[in-house]
Short mmCIF file of N, CA and C and ligand atoms in Angstrom, two decimals:
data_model
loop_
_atom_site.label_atom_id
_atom_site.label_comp_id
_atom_site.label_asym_id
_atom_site.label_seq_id
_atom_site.Cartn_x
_atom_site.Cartn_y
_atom_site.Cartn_z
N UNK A 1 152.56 -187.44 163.37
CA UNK A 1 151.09 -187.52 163.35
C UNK A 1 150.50 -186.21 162.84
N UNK A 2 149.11 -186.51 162.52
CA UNK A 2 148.78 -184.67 161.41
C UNK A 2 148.71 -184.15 162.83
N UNK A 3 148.21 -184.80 163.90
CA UNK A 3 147.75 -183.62 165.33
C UNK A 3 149.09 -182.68 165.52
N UNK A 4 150.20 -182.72 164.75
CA UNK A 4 151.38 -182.38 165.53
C UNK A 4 151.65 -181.07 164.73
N UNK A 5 150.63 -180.98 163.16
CA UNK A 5 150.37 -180.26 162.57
C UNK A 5 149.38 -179.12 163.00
N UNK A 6 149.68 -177.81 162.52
CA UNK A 6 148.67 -176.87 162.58
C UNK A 6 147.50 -176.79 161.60
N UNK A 7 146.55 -177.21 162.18
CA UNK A 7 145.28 -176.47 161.15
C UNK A 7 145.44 -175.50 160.08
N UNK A 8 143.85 -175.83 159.01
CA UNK A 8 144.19 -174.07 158.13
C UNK A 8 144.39 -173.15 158.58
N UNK A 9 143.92 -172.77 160.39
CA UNK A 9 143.78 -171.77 161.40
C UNK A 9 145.19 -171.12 161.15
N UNK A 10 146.29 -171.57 160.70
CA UNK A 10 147.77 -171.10 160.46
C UNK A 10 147.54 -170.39 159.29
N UNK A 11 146.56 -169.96 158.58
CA UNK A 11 146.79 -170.00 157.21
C UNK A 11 147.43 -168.75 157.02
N UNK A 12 148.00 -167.82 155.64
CA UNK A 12 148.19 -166.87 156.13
C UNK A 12 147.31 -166.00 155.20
N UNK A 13 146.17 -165.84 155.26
CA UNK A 13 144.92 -165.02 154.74
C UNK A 13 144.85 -164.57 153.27
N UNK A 14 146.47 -164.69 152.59
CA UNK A 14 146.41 -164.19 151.56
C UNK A 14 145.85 -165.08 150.33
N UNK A 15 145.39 -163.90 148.85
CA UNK A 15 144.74 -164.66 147.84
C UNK A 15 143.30 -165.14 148.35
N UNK A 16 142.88 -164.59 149.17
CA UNK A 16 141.45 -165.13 149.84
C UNK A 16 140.39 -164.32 149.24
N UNK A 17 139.12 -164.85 148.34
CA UNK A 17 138.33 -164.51 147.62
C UNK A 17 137.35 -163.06 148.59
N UNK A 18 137.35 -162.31 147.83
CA UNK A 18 136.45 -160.90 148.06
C UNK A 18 134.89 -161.84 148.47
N UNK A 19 134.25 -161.51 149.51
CA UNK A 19 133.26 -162.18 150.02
C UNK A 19 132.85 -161.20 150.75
N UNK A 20 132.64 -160.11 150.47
CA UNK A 20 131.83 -158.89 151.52
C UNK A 20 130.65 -159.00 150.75
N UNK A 21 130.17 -159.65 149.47
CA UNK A 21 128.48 -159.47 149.31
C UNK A 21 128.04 -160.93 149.35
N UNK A 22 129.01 -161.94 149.73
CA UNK A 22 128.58 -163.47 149.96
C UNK A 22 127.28 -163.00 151.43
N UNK A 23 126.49 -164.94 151.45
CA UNK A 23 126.04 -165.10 152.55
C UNK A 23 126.03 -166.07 152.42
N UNK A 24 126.68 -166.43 154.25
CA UNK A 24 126.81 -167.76 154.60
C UNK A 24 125.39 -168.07 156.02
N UNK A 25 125.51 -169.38 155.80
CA UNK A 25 124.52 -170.32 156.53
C UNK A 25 125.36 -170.57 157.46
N UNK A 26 125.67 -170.66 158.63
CA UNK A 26 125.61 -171.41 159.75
C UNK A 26 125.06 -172.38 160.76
N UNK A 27 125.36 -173.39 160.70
CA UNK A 27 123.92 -174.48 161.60
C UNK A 27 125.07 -175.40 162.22
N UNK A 28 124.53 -174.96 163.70
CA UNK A 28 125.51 -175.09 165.29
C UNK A 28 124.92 -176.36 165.91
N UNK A 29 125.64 -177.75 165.95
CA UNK A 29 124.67 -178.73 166.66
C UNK A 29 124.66 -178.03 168.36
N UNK A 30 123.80 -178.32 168.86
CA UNK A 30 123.79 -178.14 170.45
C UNK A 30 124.15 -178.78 171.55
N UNK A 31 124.53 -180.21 171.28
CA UNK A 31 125.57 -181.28 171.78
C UNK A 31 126.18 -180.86 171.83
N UNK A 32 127.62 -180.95 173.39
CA UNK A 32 128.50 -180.24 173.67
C UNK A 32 128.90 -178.93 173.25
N UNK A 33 127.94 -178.34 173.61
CA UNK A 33 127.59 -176.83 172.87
C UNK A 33 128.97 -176.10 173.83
N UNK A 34 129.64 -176.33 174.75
CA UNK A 34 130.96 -175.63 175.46
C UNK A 34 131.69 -175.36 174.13
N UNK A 35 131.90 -176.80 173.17
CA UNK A 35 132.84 -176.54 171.91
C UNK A 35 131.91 -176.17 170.78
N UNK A 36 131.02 -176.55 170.32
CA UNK A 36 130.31 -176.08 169.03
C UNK A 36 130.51 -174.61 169.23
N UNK A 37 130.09 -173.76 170.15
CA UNK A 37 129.92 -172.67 170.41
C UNK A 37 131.23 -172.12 170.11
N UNK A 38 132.23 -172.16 170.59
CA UNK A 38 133.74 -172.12 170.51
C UNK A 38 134.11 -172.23 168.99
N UNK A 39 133.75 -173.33 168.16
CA UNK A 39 133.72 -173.47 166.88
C UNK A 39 132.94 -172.26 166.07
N UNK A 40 132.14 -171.99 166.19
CA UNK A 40 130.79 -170.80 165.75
C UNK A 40 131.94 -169.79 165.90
N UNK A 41 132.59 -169.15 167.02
CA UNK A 41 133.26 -167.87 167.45
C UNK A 41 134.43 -168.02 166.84
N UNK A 42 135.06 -168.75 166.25
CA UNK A 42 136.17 -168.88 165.14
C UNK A 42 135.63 -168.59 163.94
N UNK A 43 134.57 -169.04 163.72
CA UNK A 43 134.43 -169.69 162.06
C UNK A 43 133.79 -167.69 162.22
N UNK A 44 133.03 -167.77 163.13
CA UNK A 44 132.36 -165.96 162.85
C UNK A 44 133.83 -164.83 162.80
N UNK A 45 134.47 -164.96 163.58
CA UNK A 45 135.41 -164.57 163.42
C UNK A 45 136.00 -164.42 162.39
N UNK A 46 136.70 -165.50 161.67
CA UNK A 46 137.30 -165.89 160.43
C UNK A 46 136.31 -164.81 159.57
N UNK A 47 135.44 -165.33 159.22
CA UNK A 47 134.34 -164.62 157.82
C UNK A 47 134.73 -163.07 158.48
N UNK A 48 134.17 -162.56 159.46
CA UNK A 48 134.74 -161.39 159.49
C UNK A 48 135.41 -160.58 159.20
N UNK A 49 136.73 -161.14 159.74
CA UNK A 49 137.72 -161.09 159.29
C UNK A 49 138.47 -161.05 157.94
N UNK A 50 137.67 -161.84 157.43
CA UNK A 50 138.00 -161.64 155.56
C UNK A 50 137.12 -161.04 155.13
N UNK A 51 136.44 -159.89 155.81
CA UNK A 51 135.26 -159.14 154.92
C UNK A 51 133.86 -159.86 154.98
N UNK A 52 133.06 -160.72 155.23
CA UNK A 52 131.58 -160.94 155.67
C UNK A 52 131.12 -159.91 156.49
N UNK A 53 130.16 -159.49 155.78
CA UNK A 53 129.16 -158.29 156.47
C UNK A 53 128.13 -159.33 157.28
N UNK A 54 128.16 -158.72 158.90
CA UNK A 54 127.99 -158.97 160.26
C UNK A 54 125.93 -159.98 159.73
N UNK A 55 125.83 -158.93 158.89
CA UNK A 55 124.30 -159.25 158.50
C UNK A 55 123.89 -160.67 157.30
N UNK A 56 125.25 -160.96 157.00
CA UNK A 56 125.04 -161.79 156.19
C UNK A 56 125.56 -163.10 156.69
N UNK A 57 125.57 -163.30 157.93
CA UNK A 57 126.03 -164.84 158.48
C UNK A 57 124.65 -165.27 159.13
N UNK A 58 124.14 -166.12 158.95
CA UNK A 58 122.55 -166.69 159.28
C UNK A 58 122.95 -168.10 160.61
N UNK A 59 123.11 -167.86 161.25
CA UNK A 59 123.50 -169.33 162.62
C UNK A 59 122.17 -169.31 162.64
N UNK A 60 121.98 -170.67 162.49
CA UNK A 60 120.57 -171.96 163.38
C UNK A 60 121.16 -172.87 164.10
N UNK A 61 120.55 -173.15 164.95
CA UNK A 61 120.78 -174.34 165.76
C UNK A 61 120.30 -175.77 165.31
N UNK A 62 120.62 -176.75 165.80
CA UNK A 62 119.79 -178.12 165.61
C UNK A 62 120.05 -178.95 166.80
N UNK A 63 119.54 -179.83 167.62
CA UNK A 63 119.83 -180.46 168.33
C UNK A 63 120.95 -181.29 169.05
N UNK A 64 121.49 -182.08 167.74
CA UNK A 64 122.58 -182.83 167.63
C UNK A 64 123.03 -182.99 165.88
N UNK A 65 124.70 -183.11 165.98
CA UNK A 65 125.20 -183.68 164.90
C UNK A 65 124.32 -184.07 163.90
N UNK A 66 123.47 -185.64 164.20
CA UNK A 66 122.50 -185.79 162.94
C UNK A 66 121.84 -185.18 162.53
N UNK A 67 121.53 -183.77 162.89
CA UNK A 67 120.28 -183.21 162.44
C UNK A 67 121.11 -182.45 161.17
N UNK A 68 122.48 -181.83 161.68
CA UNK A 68 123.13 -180.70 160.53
C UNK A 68 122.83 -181.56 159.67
N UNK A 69 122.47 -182.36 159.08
CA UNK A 69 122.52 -182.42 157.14
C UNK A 69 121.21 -181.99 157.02
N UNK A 70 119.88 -182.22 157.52
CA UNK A 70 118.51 -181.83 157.71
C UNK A 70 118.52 -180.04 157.98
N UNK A 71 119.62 -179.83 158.32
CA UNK A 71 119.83 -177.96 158.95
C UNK A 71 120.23 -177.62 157.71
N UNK A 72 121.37 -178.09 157.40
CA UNK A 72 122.44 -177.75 155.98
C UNK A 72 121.58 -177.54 154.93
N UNK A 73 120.53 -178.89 154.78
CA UNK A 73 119.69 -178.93 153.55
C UNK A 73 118.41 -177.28 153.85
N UNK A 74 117.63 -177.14 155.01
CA UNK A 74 116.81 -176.05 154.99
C UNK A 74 117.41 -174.90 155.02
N UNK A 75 118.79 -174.73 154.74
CA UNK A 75 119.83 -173.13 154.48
C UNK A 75 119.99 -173.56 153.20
N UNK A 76 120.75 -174.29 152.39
CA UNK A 76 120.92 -174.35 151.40
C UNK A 76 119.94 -174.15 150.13
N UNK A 77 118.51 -174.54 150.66
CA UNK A 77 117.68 -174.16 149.63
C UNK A 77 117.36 -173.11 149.07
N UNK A 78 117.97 -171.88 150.07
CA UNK A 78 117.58 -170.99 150.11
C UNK A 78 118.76 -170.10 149.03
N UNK A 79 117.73 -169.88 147.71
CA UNK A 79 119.02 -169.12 146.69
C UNK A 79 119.72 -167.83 147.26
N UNK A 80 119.70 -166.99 148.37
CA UNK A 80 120.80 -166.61 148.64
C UNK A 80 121.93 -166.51 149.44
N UNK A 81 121.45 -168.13 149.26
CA UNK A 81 122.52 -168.60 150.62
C UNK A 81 123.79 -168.58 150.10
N UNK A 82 125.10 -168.51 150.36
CA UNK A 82 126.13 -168.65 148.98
C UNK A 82 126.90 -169.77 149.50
N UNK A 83 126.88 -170.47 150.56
CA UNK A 83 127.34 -171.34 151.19
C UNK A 83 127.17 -171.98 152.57
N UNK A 84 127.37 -173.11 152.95
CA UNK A 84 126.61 -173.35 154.20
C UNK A 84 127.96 -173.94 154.86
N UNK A 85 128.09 -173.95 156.37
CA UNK A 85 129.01 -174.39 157.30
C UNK A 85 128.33 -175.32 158.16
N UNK A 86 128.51 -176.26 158.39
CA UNK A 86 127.90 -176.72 160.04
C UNK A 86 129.17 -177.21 160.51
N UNK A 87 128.45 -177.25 162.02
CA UNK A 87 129.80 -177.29 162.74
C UNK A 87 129.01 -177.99 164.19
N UNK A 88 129.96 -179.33 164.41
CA UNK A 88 129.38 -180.36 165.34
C UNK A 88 130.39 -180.80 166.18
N UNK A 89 129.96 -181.38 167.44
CA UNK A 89 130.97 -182.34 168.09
C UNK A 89 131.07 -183.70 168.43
N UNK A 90 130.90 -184.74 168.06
CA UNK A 90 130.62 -185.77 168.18
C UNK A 90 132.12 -186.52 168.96
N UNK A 91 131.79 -186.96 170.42
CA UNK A 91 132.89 -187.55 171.06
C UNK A 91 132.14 -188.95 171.41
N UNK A 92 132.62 -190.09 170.88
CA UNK A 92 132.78 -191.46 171.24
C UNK A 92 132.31 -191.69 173.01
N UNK A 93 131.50 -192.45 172.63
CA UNK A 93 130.70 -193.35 173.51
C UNK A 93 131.01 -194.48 174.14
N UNK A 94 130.30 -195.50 174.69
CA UNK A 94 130.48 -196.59 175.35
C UNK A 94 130.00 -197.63 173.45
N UNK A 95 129.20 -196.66 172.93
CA UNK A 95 128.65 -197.99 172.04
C UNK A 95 128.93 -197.10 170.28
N UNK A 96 128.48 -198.10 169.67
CA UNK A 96 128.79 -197.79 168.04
C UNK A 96 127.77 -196.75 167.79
N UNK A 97 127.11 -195.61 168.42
CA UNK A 97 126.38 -194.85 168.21
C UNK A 97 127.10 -193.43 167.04
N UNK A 98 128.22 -193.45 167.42
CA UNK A 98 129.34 -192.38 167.60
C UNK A 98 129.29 -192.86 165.67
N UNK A 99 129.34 -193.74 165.52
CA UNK A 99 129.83 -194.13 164.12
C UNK A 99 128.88 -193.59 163.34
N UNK A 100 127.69 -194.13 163.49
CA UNK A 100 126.26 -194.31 162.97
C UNK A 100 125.98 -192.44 162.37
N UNK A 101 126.51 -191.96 163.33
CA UNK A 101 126.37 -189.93 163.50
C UNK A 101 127.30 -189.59 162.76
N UNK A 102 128.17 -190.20 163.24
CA UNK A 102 129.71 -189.36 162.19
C UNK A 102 129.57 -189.73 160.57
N UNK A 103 129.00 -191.12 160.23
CA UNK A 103 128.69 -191.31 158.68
C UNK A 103 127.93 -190.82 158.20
N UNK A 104 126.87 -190.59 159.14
CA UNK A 104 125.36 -190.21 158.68
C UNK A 104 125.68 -188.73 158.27
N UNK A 105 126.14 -188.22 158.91
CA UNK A 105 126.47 -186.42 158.48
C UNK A 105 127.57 -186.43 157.73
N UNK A 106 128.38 -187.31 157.94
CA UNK A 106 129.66 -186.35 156.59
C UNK A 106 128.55 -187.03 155.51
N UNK A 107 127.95 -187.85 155.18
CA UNK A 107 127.23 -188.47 154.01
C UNK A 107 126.35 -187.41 153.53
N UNK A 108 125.47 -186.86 154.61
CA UNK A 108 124.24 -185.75 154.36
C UNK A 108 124.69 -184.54 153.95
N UNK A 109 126.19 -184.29 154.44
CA UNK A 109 126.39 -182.98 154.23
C UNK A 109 126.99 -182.78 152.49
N UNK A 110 127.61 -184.00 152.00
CA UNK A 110 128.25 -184.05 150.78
C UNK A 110 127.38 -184.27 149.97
N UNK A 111 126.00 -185.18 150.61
CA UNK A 111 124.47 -184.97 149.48
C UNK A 111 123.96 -183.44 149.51
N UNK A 112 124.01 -182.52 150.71
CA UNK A 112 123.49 -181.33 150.10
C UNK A 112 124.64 -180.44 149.13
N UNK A 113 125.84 -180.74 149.43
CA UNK A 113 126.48 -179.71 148.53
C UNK A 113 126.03 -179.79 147.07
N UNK A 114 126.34 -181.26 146.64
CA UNK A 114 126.31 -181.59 145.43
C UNK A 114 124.36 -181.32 145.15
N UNK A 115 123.62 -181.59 146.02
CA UNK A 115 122.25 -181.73 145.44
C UNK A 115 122.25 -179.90 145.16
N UNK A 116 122.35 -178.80 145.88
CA UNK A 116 122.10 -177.60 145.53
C UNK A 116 123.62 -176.49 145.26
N UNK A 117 124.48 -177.54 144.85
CA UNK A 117 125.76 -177.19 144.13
C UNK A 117 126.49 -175.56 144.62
N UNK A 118 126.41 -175.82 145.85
CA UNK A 118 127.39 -174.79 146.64
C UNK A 118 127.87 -175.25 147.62
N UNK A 119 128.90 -174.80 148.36
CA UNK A 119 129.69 -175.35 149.64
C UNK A 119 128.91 -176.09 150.64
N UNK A 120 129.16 -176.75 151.45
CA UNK A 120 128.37 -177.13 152.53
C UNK A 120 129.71 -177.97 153.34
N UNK A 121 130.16 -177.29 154.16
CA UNK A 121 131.62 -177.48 154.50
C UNK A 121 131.24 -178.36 155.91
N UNK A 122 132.24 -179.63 155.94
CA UNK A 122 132.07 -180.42 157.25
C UNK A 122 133.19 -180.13 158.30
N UNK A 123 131.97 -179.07 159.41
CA UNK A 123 133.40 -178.69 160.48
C UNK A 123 132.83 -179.39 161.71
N UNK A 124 133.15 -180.37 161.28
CA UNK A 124 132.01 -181.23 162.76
C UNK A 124 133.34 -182.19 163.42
N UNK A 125 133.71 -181.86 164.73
CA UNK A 125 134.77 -183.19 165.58
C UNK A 125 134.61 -184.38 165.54
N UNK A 126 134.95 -185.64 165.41
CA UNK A 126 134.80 -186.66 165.42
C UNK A 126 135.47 -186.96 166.22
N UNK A 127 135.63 -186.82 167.65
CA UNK A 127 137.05 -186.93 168.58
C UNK A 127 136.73 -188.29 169.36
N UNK A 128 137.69 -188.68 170.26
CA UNK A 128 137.50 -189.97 170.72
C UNK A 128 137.07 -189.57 172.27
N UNK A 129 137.55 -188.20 172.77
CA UNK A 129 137.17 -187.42 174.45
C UNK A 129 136.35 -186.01 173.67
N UNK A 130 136.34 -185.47 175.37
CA UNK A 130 136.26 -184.23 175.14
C UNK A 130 137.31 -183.28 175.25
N UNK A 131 138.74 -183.76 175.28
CA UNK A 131 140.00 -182.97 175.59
C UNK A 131 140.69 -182.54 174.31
N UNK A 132 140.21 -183.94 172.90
CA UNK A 132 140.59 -183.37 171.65
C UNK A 132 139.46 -182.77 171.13
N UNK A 133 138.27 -182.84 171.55
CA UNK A 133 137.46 -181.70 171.06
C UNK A 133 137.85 -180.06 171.60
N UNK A 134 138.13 -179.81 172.83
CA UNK A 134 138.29 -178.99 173.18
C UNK A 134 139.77 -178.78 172.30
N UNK A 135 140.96 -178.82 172.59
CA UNK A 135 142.19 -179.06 171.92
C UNK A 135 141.74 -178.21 170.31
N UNK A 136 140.73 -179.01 169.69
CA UNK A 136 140.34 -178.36 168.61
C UNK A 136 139.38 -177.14 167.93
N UNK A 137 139.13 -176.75 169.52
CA UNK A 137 137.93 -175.75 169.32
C UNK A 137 138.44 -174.36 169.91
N UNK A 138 139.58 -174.02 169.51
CA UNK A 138 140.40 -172.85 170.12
C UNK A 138 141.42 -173.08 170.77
N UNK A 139 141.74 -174.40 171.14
CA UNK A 139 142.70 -174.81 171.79
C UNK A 139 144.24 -175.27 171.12
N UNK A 140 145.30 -176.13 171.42
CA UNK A 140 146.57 -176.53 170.84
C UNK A 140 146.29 -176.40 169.75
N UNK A 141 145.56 -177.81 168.99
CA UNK A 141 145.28 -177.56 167.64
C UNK A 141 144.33 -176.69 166.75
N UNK A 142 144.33 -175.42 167.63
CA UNK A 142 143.90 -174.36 166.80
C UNK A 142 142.45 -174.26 166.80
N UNK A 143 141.52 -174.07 166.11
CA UNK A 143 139.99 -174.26 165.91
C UNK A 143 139.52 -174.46 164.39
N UNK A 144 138.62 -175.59 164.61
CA UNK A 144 138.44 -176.34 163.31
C UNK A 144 137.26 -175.58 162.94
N UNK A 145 136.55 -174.52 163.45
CA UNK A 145 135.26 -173.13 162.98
C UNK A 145 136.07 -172.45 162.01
N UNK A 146 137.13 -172.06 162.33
CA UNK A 146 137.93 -171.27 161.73
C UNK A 146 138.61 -171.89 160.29
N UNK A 147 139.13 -173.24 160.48
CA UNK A 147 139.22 -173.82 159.42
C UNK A 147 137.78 -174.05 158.32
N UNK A 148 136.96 -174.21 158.89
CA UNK A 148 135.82 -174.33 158.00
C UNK A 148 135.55 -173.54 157.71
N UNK A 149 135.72 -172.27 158.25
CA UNK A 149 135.48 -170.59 157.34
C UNK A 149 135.95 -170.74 155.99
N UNK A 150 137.27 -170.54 156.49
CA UNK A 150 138.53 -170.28 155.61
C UNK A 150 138.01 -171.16 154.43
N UNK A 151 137.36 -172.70 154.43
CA UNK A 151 137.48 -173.65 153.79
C UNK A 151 136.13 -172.58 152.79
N UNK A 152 135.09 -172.73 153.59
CA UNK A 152 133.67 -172.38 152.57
C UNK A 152 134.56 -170.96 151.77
N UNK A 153 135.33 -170.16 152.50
CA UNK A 153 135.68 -169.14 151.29
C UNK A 153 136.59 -169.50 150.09
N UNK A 154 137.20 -169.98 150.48
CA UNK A 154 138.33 -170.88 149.19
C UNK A 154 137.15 -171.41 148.50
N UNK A 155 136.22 -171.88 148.87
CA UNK A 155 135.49 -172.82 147.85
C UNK A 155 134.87 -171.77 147.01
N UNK A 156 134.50 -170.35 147.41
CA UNK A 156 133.77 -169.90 147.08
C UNK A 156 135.10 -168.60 145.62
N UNK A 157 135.74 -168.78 146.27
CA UNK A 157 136.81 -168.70 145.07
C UNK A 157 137.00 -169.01 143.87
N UNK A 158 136.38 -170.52 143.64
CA UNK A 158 136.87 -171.73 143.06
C UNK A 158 136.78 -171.28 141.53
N1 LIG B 201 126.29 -188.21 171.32
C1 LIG B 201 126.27 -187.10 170.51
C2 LIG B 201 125.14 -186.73 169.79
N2 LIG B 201 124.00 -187.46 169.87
C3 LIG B 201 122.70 -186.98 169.39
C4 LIG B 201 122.52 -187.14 167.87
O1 LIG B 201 123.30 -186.19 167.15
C5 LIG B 201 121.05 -186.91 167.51
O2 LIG B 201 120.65 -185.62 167.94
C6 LIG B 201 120.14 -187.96 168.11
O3 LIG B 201 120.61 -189.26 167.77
C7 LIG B 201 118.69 -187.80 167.66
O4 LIG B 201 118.60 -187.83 166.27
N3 LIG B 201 125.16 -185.64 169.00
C8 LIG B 201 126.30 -184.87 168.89
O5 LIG B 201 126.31 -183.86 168.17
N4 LIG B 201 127.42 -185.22 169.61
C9 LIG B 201 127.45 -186.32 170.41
O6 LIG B 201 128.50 -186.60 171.05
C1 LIG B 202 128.20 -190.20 170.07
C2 LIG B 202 127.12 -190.53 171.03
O1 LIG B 202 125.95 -190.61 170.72
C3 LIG B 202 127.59 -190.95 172.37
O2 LIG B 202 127.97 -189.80 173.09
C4 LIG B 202 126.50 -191.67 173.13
O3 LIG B 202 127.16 -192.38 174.14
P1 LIG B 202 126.96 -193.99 174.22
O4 LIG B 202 127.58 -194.57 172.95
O5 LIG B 202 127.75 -194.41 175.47
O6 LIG B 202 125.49 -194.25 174.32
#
């Protein structure tokens, strides 16, 4: 199964694009904010870590999951944004709500990349509990903030 796999979080840093004068967007849903938050402290980490100056990472909040493509889109407009991250948790319900959120944002987030043609990276859980969200937010399988770092800088490589 891929779970049995390690995340990009394994990666090993090298060949990773010079990004100390990039700026990235950050937009944190606030739903199960225990893991979004957890996600945020990887992915800040990560950029760090490869050189992002402390002043050039912009975190907003939004309510819930659906809102990041509405978050994504008011960072992205902004020409010196050089890339945008959001980062969500969406864990399954009693009803088809769970679906409706999870399409609606990977959909919104792949309309803002392409509409203002820079990254807009989907680090949002789609888990079925909160044990593989957690699991994925610093936990066994590593943290998927951190993978979405890593991801918006490779892109920004490209
Ligand atoms: N159940 C979860 C939600 N629900 C809220 C929606 O994202 C949205 O804010 C609401 O429908 C109003 O537009 N959001 C998550 O991020 N995670 C969930 O598990
Ligand atoms: C993903 C959700 O919105 C979900 O947590 C809401 O739960 P339910 O489907 O039981 O209303």
């Amino acid at each position: 199964m891929a779970t049995s796999l390690k995340n990009l979080s394994s990666h090993t840093g090298k060949n990773i694009t010079d990004i100390s004068g990039k700026k990235f967007g950050v937009v944190v849903a606030e739903w199960n904010s225990e893991v979004t938050e957890s996600l945020y402290a990887g992915a800040l980490d990560t950029l760090l870590k490869h050189g992002a100056k402390r002043e050039n990472i912009i975190k907003k909040l939004v309510p819930g999951s659906f809102e990041l493509s509405l978050g994504a889109q008011w960072m992205a407009q902004h020409e010196e944004i050089d890339a945008v991250i959001v980062l969500g948790c969406v864990i399954q319900g009693d009803t088809r709500h769970f679906d409706f959120i999870c399409d609606a944002v990977a959909y919104g987030i792949t309309e803002v990349s392409l509409k203002y043609n820079k990254p807009a990276i989907f680090g949002v859980l789609t888990t079925n509990n909160q044990q593989q969200a957690l699991d994925r937010a610093g936990g066994k399988h590593g943290n998927k903030g951190d993978e979405a770092a890593i991801t918006a800088i490779k892109m920004l490589g490209f």
